[in-house]
Amino acid sequence: MSKLLTVGEVLVEIVATTRGDGFREAQPLIGPFPSGAPAIFVDQVGKLGTPCAILSRVGDDDFGRVTLDRLIADGVDVSGIEIAPGESTGSAFVRYREDGSRAFVYNITHAACGRIDSTPGGNALIETCDHMHIMGTALSAPGLARRAGEAIERIKARGGTLSFDPNLRPEMLGAPGLRDALERVLEQTDLFLPSGEEIFLFTKAQDEAGAVAELLARGIGEIVIKRGSGGASHFNAKGRTDVAPIPVEEIDPTGAGDSFGGAFVSFWLAGAQPQTALAYANAAGARAVTRLGPMEGTSSRAELDAMLASHLEG
Ligand code: ATP
Ligand code: MG
């Protein structure tokens, strides 16, 4: 069975329990919740029983421990997460505004996960993996981007595969070196998982069909477009497959895309048909938004089967 590797930020998220504009006054908060897009993604992969690991770095503190404990409980190999004494685990504070947009206070670049470097243990772990998943956020800190590049090179050189979720909004593209790092990853991507407008990050075409055609022509074998409460679509040389959204009550959309991606890639690695992988991923994304906290809504196979069954009955 394939073993998947990802690299990137491991953090905790602390969520304001009231809506409003940011953090300029004392207010009720809930957390710490285990978080970090690559961590949520790999947690979903682990819950589905696909062998998986993450390269990252945390401080020797409770924020690191709470996330490590969760990843271990859900079946993720955490041997590539370095525990750095004297450093702090990354964190993100998030508050929803009345209009549903989010205000963040991040401590990532200068936290332990922003200083990840090559280690003999990490290098040995890379050699045991034959699929790599990259989250665009993991390319925004220089050390992380370098480590991601090393892992991609090793895994692709051994005939492994690469999936890529840009997970960025166009306004984040100003970070130094980020654009080049994203282009280099796309160049080697087998499975591309943008959401909404992210499909246009790398294309001349500014209409969806044109952008998909352009990316397939570049040699990207498969493309999955995430559409939030609009469902999702899969494209390859054989054509297009759509999946309608499963109606749910949205409590907290954070982590939906990561859970969707983790489920899609798990089924894809197991050789599932696009239609099957898409159906399970769609259920994972829908289930994720019904739970408060970014990683609280990752799903087991049984939970996804139950979600799909009740949707079909309903
Ligand atoms: P993120 O904010 O985590 O980066 P994203 O933009 O990458 O999210 P979305 O498109 O928001 O990802 O969600 C991923 C998938 O989850 C969707 O394609 C859909 O299948 C499912 N999903 C998300 N929101 C809903 C919803 N409100 N109702 C039903 N399904 C949803
Ligand atoms: Mg996303």
XYZ file of C-alpha atoms and ligand atoms in Angstrom:
346
model
C 0.000 0.000 0.000
C 1.244 3.532 -0.797
C 2.458 5.705 2.053
C 1.677 9.401 1.848
C 3.868 12.234 3.105
C 3.024 15.877 3.613
C 5.035 18.745 5.034
C 4.027 21.949 6.734
C 2.582 23.781 9.640
C 1.276 22.055 12.758
C -0.552 24.501 15.000
C -3.397 25.086 17.368
C -6.362 27.255 16.580
C -8.175 29.358 19.163
C -11.626 30.486 18.146
C -13.639 33.495 19.354
C -17.078 32.359 20.472
C -18.769 35.600 19.401
C -18.889 37.217 15.976
C -17.306 40.603 15.429
C -14.316 42.436 14.050
C -11.078 40.875 15.316
C -9.342 40.878 18.683
C -8.942 44.458 19.868
C -10.833 43.788 23.085
C -10.924 40.983 25.691
C -13.458 38.340 24.697
C -14.481 34.718 25.196
C -12.387 32.181 23.291
C -12.474 28.421 22.861
C -9.517 26.164 22.121
C -6.798 25.066 21.629
C -7.997 22.968 18.677
C -5.407 20.918 16.727
C -4.904 22.645 13.351
C -2.706 23.551 10.369
C -3.926 22.771 6.838
C -1.342 19.992 6.209
C -2.096 18.537 9.659
C -5.872 18.478 9.045
C -5.281 16.923 5.627
C -3.031 14.166 6.981
C -5.359 13.523 9.933
C -8.163 12.795 7.452
C -5.855 10.467 5.504
C -4.887 8.641 8.714
C -8.515 8.246 9.805
C -9.235 6.414 6.550
C -6.466 3.930 7.292
C -4.076 5.075 4.521
C -0.451 4.950 5.753
C 0.708 8.563 6.182
C 3.226 10.874 7.824
C 3.971 14.580 8.195
C 7.254 16.489 8.395
C 6.911 19.366 10.824
C 8.160 20.905 14.046
C 6.469 21.873 17.314
C 7.591 23.351 20.635
C 7.882 21.284 23.802
C 4.572 22.673 25.070
C 0.911 21.737 25.507
C -0.051 23.257 22.130
C 2.332 20.839 20.442
C 1.216 17.927 22.589
C -2.501 18.388 21.933
C -1.944 18.216 18.176
C 0.584 15.339 18.309
C -1.769 13.296 20.513
C -4.620 13.793 18.039
C -2.530 12.840 14.994
C -1.240 9.710 16.756
C -4.773 8.717 17.830
C -5.943 9.050 14.217
C -3.191 6.842 12.788
C -0.635 9.387 11.509
C 3.105 8.583 11.724
C 4.476 11.576 13.666
C 8.115 10.449 13.688
C 8.862 13.341 11.292
C 7.563 15.969 13.737
C 10.537 17.366 15.586
C 9.953 18.592 19.157
C 12.081 21.727 19.631
C 12.876 22.603 23.267
C 12.655 26.322 23.996
C 10.532 27.075 20.915
C 6.776 27.607 20.725
C 4.194 25.663 18.755
C 2.470 27.722 16.058
C -0.959 29.188 16.689
C -3.791 30.976 14.930
C -6.582 32.997 16.540
C -9.698 33.263 14.413
C -12.889 35.278 14.752
C -15.811 35.271 12.364
C -17.249 38.628 11.328
C -21.001 39.135 10.952
C -20.662 38.705 7.149
C -19.003 35.271 7.547
C -15.480 36.462 6.650
C -12.672 35.694 9.108
C -10.091 37.790 10.964
C -6.856 35.948 11.879
C -3.907 36.545 14.193
C -1.166 34.129 13.116
C 2.007 32.979 14.846
C 3.437 30.578 12.272
C 6.514 31.877 10.428
C 8.401 32.583 13.661
C 7.040 29.580 15.544
C 8.677 26.138 15.663
C 7.029 24.947 12.428
C 8.484 27.890 10.478
C 12.030 26.691 11.293
C 11.815 23.162 9.978
C 15.109 21.910 8.546
C 16.623 18.718 7.139
C 17.195 16.045 9.780
C 18.522 12.484 9.333
C 15.246 11.127 10.780
C 13.188 13.219 8.372
C 15.314 12.121 5.418
C 14.868 8.457 6.381
C 11.106 8.993 6.620
C 10.988 10.521 3.108
C 12.565 7.333 1.736
C 9.640 5.256 3.084
C 6.974 7.320 1.258
C 5.773 7.118 -2.351
C 3.189 9.890 -2.511
C 3.648 13.541 -1.562
C 0.883 16.078 -0.867
C 1.655 19.798 -0.866
C -0.463 22.555 0.644
C 0.361 26.010 -0.761
C 0.448 27.439 2.772
C 3.450 25.185 3.464
C 5.416 27.077 0.794
C 5.010 30.501 2.363
C 7.885 30.114 4.891
C 11.320 29.733 3.218
C 12.497 26.803 5.398
C 9.289 24.899 4.824
C 9.400 25.496 1.073
C 12.976 24.177 0.897
C 12.055 21.051 2.869
C 9.003 20.477 0.681
C 11.180 20.770 -2.435
C 13.649 18.178 -1.114
C 10.879 15.709 -0.304
C 9.182 16.159 -3.703
C 12.470 15.610 -5.518
C 13.234 12.348 -3.664
C 9.736 10.921 -3.965
C 9.296 11.810 -7.651
C 12.779 10.480 -8.455
C 11.666 7.098 -7.112
C 8.576 7.106 -9.366
C 6.176 8.420 -6.709
C 3.251 10.784 -7.269
C 2.422 14.348 -6.185
C -0.872 16.013 -5.256
C -1.141 19.779 -4.770
C -3.764 21.992 -3.113
C -2.768 25.663 -3.584
C -4.917 26.589 -0.545
C -4.109 30.268 -1.066
C -6.092 33.323 -1.921
C -4.691 35.471 -4.766
C -3.901 38.291 -2.299
C -1.398 36.043 -0.458
C 0.751 35.615 -3.570
C 2.935 38.617 -2.731
C 5.066 36.607 -0.246
C 8.703 36.601 -1.469
C 9.567 33.520 -3.534
C 6.095 32.023 -3.153
C 5.041 32.370 -6.778
C 8.169 30.533 -8.030
C 7.786 27.824 -5.402
C 4.157 27.264 -6.461
C 5.132 27.079 -10.149
C 7.843 24.517 -9.394
C 5.375 22.327 -7.512
C 2.712 22.597 -10.241
C 5.302 21.534 -12.823
C 5.508 18.115 -11.123
C 1.876 17.715 -10.046
C -0.150 14.613 -10.949
C -3.347 15.584 -9.091
C -4.287 19.258 -8.641
C -6.979 20.280 -6.113
C -7.742 24.023 -6.364
C -10.811 25.653 -4.876
C -12.883 28.167 -6.829
C -10.752 30.962 -8.299
C -7.464 29.203 -7.483
C -7.792 27.361 -10.803
C -6.782 30.643 -12.511
C -3.584 31.140 -10.468
C -1.507 29.396 -13.135
C -3.456 29.854 -16.374
C -3.751 32.381 -19.168
C -7.356 31.326 -19.691
C -9.765 33.092 -17.352
C -12.766 30.826 -17.930
C -12.991 27.506 -16.129
C -13.183 25.175 -19.138
C -10.242 26.946 -20.779
C -8.184 26.830 -17.582
C -8.853 23.103 -17.119
C -7.872 22.386 -20.743
C -4.686 24.432 -20.340
C -3.653 22.564 -17.162
C -4.403 19.119 -18.626
C -2.363 20.083 -21.711
C 0.541 20.974 -19.395
C 0.613 17.359 -18.258
C -1.367 17.492 -15.026
C -3.257 14.208 -15.145
C -6.223 15.046 -12.926
C -7.893 18.172 -11.584
C -10.471 18.408 -8.815
C -12.226 21.752 -8.296
C -13.739 22.348 -4.843
C -16.830 24.548 -4.889
C -17.725 25.003 -1.194
C -21.484 24.634 -0.745
C -21.685 24.025 -4.527
C -20.080 20.542 -4.444
C -17.057 19.598 -6.568
C -15.903 18.464 -10.042
C -13.204 16.123 -11.365
C -11.501 16.427 -14.752
C -9.062 14.221 -16.651
C -8.378 13.275 -20.265
C -11.514 11.088 -20.254
C -13.845 13.926 -19.281
C -15.694 15.509 -16.403
C -17.485 14.164 -13.305
C -19.553 16.370 -10.971
C -20.875 15.762 -7.494
C -23.770 17.709 -5.965
C -23.282 19.096 -2.449
C -24.742 17.187 0.492
C -27.069 19.611 2.291
C -25.804 20.259 5.830
C -25.977 22.965 8.461
C -22.698 24.895 8.225
C -21.266 25.504 11.722
C -17.582 26.160 10.876
C -16.233 25.967 7.287
C -12.559 25.917 8.371
C -10.926 22.640 7.362
C -13.527 21.546 4.811
C -11.107 21.748 1.891
C -8.369 19.904 3.791
C -10.738 17.102 4.858
C -12.091 16.872 1.295
C -8.539 16.629 -0.049
C -7.456 14.006 2.493
C -10.400 11.798 1.582
C -9.985 12.283 -2.187
C -6.275 11.468 -2.161
C -6.814 8.385 0.077
C -9.303 6.899 -2.382
C -7.236 7.976 -5.402
C -4.142 6.224 -4.009
C -6.221 3.091 -3.456
C -7.133 3.136 -7.180
C -10.799 4.189 -6.785
C -12.745 5.544 -9.780
C -13.024 9.372 -9.836
C -16.760 9.118 -9.105
C -16.133 7.112 -5.918
C -13.264 9.281 -4.676
C -15.351 12.390 -5.371
C -18.395 11.062 -3.512
C -16.379 10.247 -0.379
C -14.449 13.521 -0.515
C -17.693 15.482 -0.917
C -19.076 13.709 2.172
C -15.869 14.450 4.119
C -16.087 18.169 3.223
C -19.774 18.348 4.125
C -19.213 16.583 7.436
C -16.280 18.871 8.284
C -18.403 22.039 8.166
C -20.884 20.641 10.704
C -18.246 20.634 13.504
C -16.733 23.563 15.395
C -12.926 23.448 15.183
C -10.720 22.851 12.131
C -9.740 19.201 12.716
C -12.819 18.157 14.723
C -14.728 17.259 11.571
C -12.357 14.721 9.995
C -14.125 11.408 9.345
C -13.657 7.654 9.538
C -14.802 5.406 6.668
C -17.826 4.359 8.749
C -18.801 8.011 9.334
C -18.533 8.762 5.610
C -20.567 5.660 4.698
C -23.249 6.746 7.189
C -23.283 10.277 5.760
C -23.657 8.979 2.181
C -26.328 6.455 3.181
C -28.478 9.018 5.013
C -28.090 11.430 2.075
C -29.290 8.767 -0.386
C -32.250 7.880 1.853
C -33.143 11.556 2.408
P -10.755 25.911 3.126
O -11.410 27.135 3.674
O -10.683 24.787 4.128
O -9.433 26.173 2.435
P -11.620 25.165 0.475
O -11.956 26.434 -0.226
O -10.317 24.513 0.145
O -11.774 25.369 2.038
P -14.311 24.279 0.069
O -14.597 24.348 -1.374
O -14.829 25.325 0.976
O -12.747 24.072 0.239
O -14.860 22.880 0.638
C -14.373 21.638 0.132
C -15.530 20.719 -0.214
O -16.297 20.419 0.975
C -16.538 21.274 -1.216
O -16.074 21.079 -2.547
C -17.775 20.432 -0.880
O -17.625 19.134 -1.425
C -17.682 20.329 0.644
N -18.384 21.444 1.308
C -17.835 22.604 1.765
N -18.779 23.415 2.293
C -19.950 22.757 2.187
C -21.317 23.046 2.556
N -21.656 24.199 3.150
N -22.265 22.123 2.289
C -21.946 20.948 1.694
N -20.707 20.612 1.314
C -19.698 21.494 1.558
Mg -8.510 25.133 0.963
